mmCIF file with all atom_site columns, C-alpha atoms in Angstrom:
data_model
loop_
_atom_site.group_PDB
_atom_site.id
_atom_site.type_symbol
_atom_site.label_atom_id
_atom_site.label_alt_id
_atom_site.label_comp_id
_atom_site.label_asym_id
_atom_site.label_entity_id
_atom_site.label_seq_id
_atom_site.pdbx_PDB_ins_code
_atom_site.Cartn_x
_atom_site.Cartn_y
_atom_site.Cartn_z
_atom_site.occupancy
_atom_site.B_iso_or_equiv
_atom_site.pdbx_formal_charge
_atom_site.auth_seq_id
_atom_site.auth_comp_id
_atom_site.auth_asym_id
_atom_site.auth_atom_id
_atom_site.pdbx_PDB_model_num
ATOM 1   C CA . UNK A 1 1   ? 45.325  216.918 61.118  1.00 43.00 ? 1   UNK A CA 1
ATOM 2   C CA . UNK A 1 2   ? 43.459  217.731 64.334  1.00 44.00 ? 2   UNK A CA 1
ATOM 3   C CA . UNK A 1 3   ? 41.817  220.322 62.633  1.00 45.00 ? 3   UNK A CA 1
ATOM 4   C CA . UNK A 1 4   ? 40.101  217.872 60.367  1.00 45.00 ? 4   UNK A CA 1
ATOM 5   C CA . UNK A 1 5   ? 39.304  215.212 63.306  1.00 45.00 ? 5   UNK A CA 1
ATOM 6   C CA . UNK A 1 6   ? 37.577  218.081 64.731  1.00 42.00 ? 6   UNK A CA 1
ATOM 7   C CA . UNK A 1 7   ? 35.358  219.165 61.716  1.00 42.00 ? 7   UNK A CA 1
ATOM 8   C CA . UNK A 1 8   ? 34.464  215.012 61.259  1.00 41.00 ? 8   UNK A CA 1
ATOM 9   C CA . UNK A 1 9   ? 33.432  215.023 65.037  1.00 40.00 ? 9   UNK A CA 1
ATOM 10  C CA . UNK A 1 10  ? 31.230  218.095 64.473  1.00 38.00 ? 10  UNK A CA 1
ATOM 11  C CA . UNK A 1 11  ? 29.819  216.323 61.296  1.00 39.00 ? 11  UNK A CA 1
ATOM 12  C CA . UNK A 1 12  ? 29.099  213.586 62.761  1.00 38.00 ? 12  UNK A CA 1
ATOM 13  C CA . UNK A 1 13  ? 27.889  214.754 66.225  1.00 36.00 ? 13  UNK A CA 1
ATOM 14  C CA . UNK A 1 14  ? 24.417  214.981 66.615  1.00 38.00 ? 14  UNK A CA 1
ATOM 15  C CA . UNK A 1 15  ? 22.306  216.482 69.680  1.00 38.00 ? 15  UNK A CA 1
ATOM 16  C CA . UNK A 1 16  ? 19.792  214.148 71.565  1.00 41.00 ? 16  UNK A CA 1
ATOM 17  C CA . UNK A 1 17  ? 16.238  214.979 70.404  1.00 41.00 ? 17  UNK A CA 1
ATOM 18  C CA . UNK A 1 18  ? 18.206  217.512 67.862  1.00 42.00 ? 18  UNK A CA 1
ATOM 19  C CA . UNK A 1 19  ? 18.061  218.441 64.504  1.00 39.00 ? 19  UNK A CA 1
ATOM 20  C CA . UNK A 1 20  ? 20.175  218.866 61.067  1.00 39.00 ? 20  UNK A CA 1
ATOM 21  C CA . UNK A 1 21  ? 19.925  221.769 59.153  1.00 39.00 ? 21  UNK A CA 1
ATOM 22  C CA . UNK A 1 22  ? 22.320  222.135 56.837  1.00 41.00 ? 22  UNK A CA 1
ATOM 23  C CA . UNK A 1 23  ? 25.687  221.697 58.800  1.00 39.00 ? 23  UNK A CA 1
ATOM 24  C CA . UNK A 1 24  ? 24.070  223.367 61.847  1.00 37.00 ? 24  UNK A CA 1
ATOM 25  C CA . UNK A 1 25  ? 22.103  221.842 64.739  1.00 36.00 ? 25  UNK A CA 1
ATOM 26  C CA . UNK A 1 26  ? 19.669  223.191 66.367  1.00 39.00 ? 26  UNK A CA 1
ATOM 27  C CA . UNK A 1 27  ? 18.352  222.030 69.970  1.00 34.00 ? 27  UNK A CA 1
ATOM 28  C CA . UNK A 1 28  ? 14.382  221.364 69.840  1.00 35.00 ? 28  UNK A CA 1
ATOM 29  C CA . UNK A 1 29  ? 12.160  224.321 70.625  1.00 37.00 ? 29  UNK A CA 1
ATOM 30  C CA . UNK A 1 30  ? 11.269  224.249 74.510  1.00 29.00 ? 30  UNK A CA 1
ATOM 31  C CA . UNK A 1 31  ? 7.667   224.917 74.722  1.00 35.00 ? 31  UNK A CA 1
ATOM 32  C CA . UNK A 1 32  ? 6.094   228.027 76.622  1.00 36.00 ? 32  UNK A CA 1
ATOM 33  C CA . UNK A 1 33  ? 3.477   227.846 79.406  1.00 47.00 ? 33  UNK A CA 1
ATOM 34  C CA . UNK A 1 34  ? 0.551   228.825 78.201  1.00 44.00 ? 34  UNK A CA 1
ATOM 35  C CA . UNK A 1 35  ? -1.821  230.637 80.558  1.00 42.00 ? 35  UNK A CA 1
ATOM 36  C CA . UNK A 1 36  ? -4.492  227.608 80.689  1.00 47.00 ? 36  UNK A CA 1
ATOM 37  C CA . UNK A 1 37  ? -1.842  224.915 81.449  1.00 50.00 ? 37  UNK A CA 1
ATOM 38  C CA . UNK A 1 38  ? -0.385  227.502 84.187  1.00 48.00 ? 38  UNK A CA 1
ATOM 39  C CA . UNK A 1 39  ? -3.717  227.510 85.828  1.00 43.00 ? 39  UNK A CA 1
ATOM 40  C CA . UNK A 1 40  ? -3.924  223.504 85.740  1.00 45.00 ? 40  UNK A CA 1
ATOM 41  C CA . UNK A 1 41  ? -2.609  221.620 88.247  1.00 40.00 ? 41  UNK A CA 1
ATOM 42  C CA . UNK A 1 42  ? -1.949  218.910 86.484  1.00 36.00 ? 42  UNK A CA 1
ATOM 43  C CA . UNK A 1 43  ? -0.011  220.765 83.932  1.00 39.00 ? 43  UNK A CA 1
ATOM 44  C CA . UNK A 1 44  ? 2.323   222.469 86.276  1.00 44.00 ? 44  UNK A CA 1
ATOM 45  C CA . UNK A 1 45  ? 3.861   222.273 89.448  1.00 42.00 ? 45  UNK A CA 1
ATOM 46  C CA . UNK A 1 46  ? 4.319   225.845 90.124  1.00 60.00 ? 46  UNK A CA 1
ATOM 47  C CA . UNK A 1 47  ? 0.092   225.908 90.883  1.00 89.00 ? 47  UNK A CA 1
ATOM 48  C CA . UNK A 1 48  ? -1.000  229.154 92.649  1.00 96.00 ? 48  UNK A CA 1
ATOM 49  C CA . UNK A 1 49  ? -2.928  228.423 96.252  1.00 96.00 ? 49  UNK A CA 1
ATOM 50  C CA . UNK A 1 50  ? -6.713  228.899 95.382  1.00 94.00 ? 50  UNK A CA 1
ATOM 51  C CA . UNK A 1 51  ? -8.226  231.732 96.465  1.00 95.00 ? 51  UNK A CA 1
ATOM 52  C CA . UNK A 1 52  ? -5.292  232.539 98.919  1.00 96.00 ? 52  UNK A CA 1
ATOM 53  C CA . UNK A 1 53  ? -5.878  236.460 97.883  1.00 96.00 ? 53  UNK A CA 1
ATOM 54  C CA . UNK A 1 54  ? -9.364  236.538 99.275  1.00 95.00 ? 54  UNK A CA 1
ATOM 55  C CA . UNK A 1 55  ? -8.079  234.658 102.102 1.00 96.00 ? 55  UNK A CA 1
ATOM 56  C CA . UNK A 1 56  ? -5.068  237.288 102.797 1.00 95.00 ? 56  UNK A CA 1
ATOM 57  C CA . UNK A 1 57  ? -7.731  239.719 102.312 1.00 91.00 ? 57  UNK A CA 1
ATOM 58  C CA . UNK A 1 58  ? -9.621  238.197 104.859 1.00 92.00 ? 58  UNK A CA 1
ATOM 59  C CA . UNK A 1 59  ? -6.707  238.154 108.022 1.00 94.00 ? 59  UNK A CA 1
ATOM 60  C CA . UNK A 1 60  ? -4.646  240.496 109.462 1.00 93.00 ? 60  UNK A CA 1
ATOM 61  C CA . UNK A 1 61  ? -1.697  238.919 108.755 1.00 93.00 ? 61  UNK A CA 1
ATOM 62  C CA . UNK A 1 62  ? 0.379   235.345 108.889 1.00 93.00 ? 62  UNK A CA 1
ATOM 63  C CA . UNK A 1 63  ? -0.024  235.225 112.339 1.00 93.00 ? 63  UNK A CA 1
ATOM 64  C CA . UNK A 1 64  ? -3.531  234.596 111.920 1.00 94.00 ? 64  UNK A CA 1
ATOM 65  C CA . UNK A 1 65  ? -3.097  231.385 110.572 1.00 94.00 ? 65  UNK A CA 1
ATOM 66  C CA . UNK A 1 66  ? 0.660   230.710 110.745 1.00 93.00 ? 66  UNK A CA 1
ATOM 67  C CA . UNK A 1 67  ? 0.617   226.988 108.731 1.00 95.00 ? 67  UNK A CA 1
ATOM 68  C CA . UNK A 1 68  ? -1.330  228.654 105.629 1.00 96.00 ? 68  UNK A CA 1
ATOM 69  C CA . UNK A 1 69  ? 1.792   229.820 103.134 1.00 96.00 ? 69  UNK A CA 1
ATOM 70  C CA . UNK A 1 70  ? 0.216   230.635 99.627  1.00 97.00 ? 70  UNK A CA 1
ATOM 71  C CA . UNK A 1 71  ? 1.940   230.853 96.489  1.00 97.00 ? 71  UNK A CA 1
ATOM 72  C CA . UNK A 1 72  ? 1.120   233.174 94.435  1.00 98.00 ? 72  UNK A CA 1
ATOM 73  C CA . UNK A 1 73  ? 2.216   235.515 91.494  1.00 97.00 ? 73  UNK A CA 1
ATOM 74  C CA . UNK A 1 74  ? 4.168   238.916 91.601  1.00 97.00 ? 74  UNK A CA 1
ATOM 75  C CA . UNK A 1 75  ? 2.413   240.207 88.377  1.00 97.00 ? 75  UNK A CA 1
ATOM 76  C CA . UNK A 1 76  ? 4.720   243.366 89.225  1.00 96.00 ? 76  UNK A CA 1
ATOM 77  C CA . UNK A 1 77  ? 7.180   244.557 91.242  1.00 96.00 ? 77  UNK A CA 1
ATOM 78  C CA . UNK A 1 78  ? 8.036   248.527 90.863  1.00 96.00 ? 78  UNK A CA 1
ATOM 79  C CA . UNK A 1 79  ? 10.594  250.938 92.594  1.00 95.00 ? 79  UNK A CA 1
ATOM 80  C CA . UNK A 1 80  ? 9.007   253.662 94.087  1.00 92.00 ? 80  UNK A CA 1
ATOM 81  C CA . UNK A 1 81  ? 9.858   257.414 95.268  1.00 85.00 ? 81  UNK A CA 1
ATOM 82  C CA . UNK A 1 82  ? 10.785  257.788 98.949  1.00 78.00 ? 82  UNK A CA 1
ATOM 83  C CA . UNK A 1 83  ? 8.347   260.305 99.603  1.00 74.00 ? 83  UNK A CA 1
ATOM 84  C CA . UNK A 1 84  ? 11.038  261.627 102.536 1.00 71.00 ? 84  UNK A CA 1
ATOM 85  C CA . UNK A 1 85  ? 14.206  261.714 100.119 1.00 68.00 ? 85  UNK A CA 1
ATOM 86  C CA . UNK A 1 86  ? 16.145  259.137 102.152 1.00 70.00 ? 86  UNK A CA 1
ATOM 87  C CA . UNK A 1 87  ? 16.549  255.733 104.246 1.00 75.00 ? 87  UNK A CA 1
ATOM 88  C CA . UNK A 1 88  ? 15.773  252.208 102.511 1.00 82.00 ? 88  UNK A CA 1
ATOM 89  C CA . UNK A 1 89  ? 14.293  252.000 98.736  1.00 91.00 ? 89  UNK A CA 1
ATOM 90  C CA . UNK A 1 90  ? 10.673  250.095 98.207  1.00 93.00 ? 90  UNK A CA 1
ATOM 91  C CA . UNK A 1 91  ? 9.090   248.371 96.215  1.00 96.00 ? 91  UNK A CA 1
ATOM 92  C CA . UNK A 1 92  ? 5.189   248.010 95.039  1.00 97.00 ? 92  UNK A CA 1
ATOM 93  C CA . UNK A 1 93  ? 3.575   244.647 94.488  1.00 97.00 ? 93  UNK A CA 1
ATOM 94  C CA . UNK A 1 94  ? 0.908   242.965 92.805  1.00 97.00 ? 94  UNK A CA 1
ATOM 95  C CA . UNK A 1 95  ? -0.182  239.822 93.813  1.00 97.00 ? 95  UNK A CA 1
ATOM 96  C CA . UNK A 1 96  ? -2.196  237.121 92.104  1.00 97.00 ? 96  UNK A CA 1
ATOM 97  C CA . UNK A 1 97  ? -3.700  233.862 92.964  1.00 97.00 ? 97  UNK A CA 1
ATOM 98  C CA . UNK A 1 98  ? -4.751  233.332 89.352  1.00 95.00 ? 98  UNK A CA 1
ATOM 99  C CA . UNK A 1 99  ? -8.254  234.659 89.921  1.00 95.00 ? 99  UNK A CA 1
ATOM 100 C CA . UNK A 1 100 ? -7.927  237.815 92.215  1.00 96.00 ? 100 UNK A CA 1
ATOM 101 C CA . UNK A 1 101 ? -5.058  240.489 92.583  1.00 96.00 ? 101 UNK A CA 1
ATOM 102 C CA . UNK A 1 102 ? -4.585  243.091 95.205  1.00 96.00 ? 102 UNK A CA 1
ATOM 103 C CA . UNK A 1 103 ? -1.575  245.859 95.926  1.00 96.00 ? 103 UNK A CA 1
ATOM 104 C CA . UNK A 1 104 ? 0.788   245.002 98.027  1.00 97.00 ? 104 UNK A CA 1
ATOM 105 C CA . UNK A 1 105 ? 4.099   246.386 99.342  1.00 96.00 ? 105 UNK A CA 1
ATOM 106 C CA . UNK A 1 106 ? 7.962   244.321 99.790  1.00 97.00 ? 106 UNK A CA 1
ATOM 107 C CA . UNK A 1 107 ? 9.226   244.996 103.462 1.00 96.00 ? 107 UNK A CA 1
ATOM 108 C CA . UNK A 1 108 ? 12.955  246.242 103.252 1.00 94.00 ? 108 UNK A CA 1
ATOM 109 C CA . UNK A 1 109 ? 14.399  243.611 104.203 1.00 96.00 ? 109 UNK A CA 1
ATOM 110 C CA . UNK A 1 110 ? 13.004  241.490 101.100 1.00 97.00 ? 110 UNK A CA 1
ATOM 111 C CA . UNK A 1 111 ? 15.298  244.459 98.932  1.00 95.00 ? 111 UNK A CA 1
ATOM 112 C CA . UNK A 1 112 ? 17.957  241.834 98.109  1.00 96.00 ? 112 UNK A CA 1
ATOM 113 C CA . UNK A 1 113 ? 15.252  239.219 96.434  1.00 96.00 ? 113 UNK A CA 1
ATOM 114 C CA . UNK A 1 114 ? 14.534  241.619 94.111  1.00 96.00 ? 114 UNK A CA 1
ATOM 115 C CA . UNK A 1 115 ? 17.881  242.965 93.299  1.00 95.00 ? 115 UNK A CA 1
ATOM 116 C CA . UNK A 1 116 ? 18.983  238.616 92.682  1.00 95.00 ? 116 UNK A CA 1
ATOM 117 C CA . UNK A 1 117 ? 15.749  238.668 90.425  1.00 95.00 ? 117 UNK A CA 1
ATOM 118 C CA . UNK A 1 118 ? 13.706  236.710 92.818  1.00 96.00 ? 118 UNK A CA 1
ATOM 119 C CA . UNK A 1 119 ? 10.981  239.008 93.269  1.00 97.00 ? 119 UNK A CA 1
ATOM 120 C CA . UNK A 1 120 ? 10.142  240.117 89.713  1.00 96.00 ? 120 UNK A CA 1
ATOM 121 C CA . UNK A 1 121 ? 7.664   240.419 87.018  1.00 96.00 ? 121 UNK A CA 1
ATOM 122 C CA . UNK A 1 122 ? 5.504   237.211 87.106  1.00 96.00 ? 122 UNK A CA 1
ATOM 123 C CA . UNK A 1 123 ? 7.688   235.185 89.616  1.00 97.00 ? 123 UNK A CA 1
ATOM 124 C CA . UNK A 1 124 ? 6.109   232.547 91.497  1.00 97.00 ? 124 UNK A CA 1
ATOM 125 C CA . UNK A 1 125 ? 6.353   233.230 94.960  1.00 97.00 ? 125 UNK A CA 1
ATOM 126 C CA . UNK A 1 126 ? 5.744   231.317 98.242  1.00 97.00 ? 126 UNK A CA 1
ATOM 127 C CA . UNK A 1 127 ? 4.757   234.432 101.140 1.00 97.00 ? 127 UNK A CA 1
ATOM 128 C CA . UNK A 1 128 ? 6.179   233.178 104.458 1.00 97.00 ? 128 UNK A CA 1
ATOM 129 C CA . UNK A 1 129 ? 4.920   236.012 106.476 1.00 97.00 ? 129 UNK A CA 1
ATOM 130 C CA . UNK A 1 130 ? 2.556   238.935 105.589 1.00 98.00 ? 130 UNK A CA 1
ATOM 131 C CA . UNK A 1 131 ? 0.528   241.775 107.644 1.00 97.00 ? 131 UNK A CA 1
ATOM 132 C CA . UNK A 1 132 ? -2.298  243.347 105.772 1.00 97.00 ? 132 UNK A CA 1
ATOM 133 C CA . UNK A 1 133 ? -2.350  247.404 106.605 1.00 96.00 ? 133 UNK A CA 1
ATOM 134 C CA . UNK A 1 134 ? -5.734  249.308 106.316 1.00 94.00 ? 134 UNK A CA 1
ATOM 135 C CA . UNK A 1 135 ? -5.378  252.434 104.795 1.00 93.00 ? 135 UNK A CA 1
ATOM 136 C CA . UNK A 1 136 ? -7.536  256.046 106.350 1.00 94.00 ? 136 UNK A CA 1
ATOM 137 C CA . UNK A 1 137 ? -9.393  255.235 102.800 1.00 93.00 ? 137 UNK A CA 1
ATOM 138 C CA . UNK A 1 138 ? -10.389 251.269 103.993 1.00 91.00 ? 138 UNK A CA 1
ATOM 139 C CA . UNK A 1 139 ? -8.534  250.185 101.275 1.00 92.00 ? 139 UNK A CA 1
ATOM 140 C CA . UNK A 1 140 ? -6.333  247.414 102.506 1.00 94.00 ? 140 UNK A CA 1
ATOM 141 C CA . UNK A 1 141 ? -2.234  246.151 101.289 1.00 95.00 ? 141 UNK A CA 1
ATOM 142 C CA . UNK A 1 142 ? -0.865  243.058 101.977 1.00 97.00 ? 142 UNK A CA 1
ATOM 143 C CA . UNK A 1 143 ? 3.111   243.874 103.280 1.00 97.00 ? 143 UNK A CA 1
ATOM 144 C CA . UNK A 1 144 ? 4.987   240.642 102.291 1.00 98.00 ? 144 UNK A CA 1
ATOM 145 C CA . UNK A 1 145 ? 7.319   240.443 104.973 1.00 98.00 ? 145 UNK A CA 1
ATOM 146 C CA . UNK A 1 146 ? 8.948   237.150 104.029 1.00 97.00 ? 146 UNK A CA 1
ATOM 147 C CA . UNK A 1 147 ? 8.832   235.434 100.890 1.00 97.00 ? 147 UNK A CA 1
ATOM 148 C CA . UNK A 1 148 ? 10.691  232.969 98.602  1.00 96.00 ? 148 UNK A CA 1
ATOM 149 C CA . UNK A 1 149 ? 11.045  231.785 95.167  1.00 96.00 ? 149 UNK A CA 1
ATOM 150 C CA . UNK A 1 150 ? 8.316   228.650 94.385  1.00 95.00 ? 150 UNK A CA 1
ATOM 151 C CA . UNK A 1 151 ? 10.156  227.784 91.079  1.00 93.00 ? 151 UNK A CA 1
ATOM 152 C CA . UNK A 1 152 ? 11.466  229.078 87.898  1.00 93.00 ? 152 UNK A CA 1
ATOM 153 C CA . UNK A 1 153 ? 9.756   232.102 86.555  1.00 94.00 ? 153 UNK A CA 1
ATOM 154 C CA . UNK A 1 154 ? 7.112   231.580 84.055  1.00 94.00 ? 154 UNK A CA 1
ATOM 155 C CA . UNK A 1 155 ? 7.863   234.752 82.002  1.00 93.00 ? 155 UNK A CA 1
ATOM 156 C CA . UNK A 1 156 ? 3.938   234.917 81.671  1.00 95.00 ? 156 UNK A CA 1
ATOM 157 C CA . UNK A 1 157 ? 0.395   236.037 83.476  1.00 95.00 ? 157 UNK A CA 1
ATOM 158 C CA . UNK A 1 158 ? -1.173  232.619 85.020  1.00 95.00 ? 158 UNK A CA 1
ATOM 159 C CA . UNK A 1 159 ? -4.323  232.906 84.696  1.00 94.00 ? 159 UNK A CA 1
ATOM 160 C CA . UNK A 1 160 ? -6.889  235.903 84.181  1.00 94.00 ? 160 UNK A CA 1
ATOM 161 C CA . UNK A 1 161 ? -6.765  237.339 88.047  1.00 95.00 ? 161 UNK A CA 1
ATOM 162 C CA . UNK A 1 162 ? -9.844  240.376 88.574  1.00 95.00 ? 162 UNK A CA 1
ATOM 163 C CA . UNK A 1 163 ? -8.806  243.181 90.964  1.00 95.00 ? 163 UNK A CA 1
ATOM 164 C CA . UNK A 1 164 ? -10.067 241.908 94.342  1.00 94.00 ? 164 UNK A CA 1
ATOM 165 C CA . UNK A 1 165 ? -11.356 245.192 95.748  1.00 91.00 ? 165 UNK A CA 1
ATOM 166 C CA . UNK A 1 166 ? -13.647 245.639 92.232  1.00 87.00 ? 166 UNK A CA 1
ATOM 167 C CA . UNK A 1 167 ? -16.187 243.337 94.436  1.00 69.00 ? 167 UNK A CA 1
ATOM 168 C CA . UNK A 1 168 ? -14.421 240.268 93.087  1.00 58.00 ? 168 UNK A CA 1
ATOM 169 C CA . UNK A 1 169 ? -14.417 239.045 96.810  1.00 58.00 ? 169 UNK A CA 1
ATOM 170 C CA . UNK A 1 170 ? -13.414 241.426 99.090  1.00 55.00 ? 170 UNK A CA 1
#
């Protein structure tokens, strides 16, 4: 009966790099990135550009230096309240190089990356174009202005970033 041919097949059948467990199979365990093979080069293709937060720090935006594109880590991306009540939604952003963070802000028009899931929690980003704002305070945010995805999301922190404006380089 086809029924049977089916439950030999199934016996039989046996996933590449698999293994049995009873009568199920189970595919092999796909290992997670740890933070210290994130940071290695060697170890991962999705590397962050070296100190490209003190460097963003450093300009007043892309046009500055218009060839230098860093990747880096959103190590958050959060909705937040239209102080006016109205017009386009925003979103807050940290950015990480894998040593240094700093705040940063999406520019509307970067609204449908993070509704697709592109700009999320610990994506790996490449920043196409960026201005850096000073605040009245001195404090100073990075507006990502164009960005796109660098490769599949880790799902984890690379490396142990410092808040740049605690005198980690600023």
């Amino acid at each position: 009966s086809l029924l049977g041919q089916q439950q030999t097949r199934s016996k039989t059948f046996r996933p590449v790099g698999g293994r049995e467990e009873g009568n199920s199979y189970r595919l092999p365990r796909t290992p997670t990135l740890t933070e210290s093979e994130a940071s290695s080069p060697a170890q991962n293709n999705m590397s962050l550009t070296h100190s490209s937060i003190q460097r963003i720090y450093g300009m007043s935006g892309s046009s500055d230096d218009q060839s230098f594109v860093p990747t880096v880590q959103l190590l958050s991306c959060k909705r937040i309240a239209n102080k006016s009540g109205g017009g386009d939604e925003r979103y807050k952003v940290i950015l990480s190089d894998g040593t240094h963070f700093c705040s940063g802000m999406c520019a509307t028009q970067l609204n449908h990356l993070v509704h697709a899931g592109v700009l999320a929690q610990d994506a790996v980003i490449r920043v196409t174009e960026f201005i850096v704002n000073v605040m009245g305070s001195g404090q100073r945010i990075c507006i990502v202005l164009g960005a796109e995805s660098a490769g599949p999301n880790p799902g984890c922190r690379i490396g142990s970033p410092n808040d740049i404006t605690k005198g980690g380089g600023a």
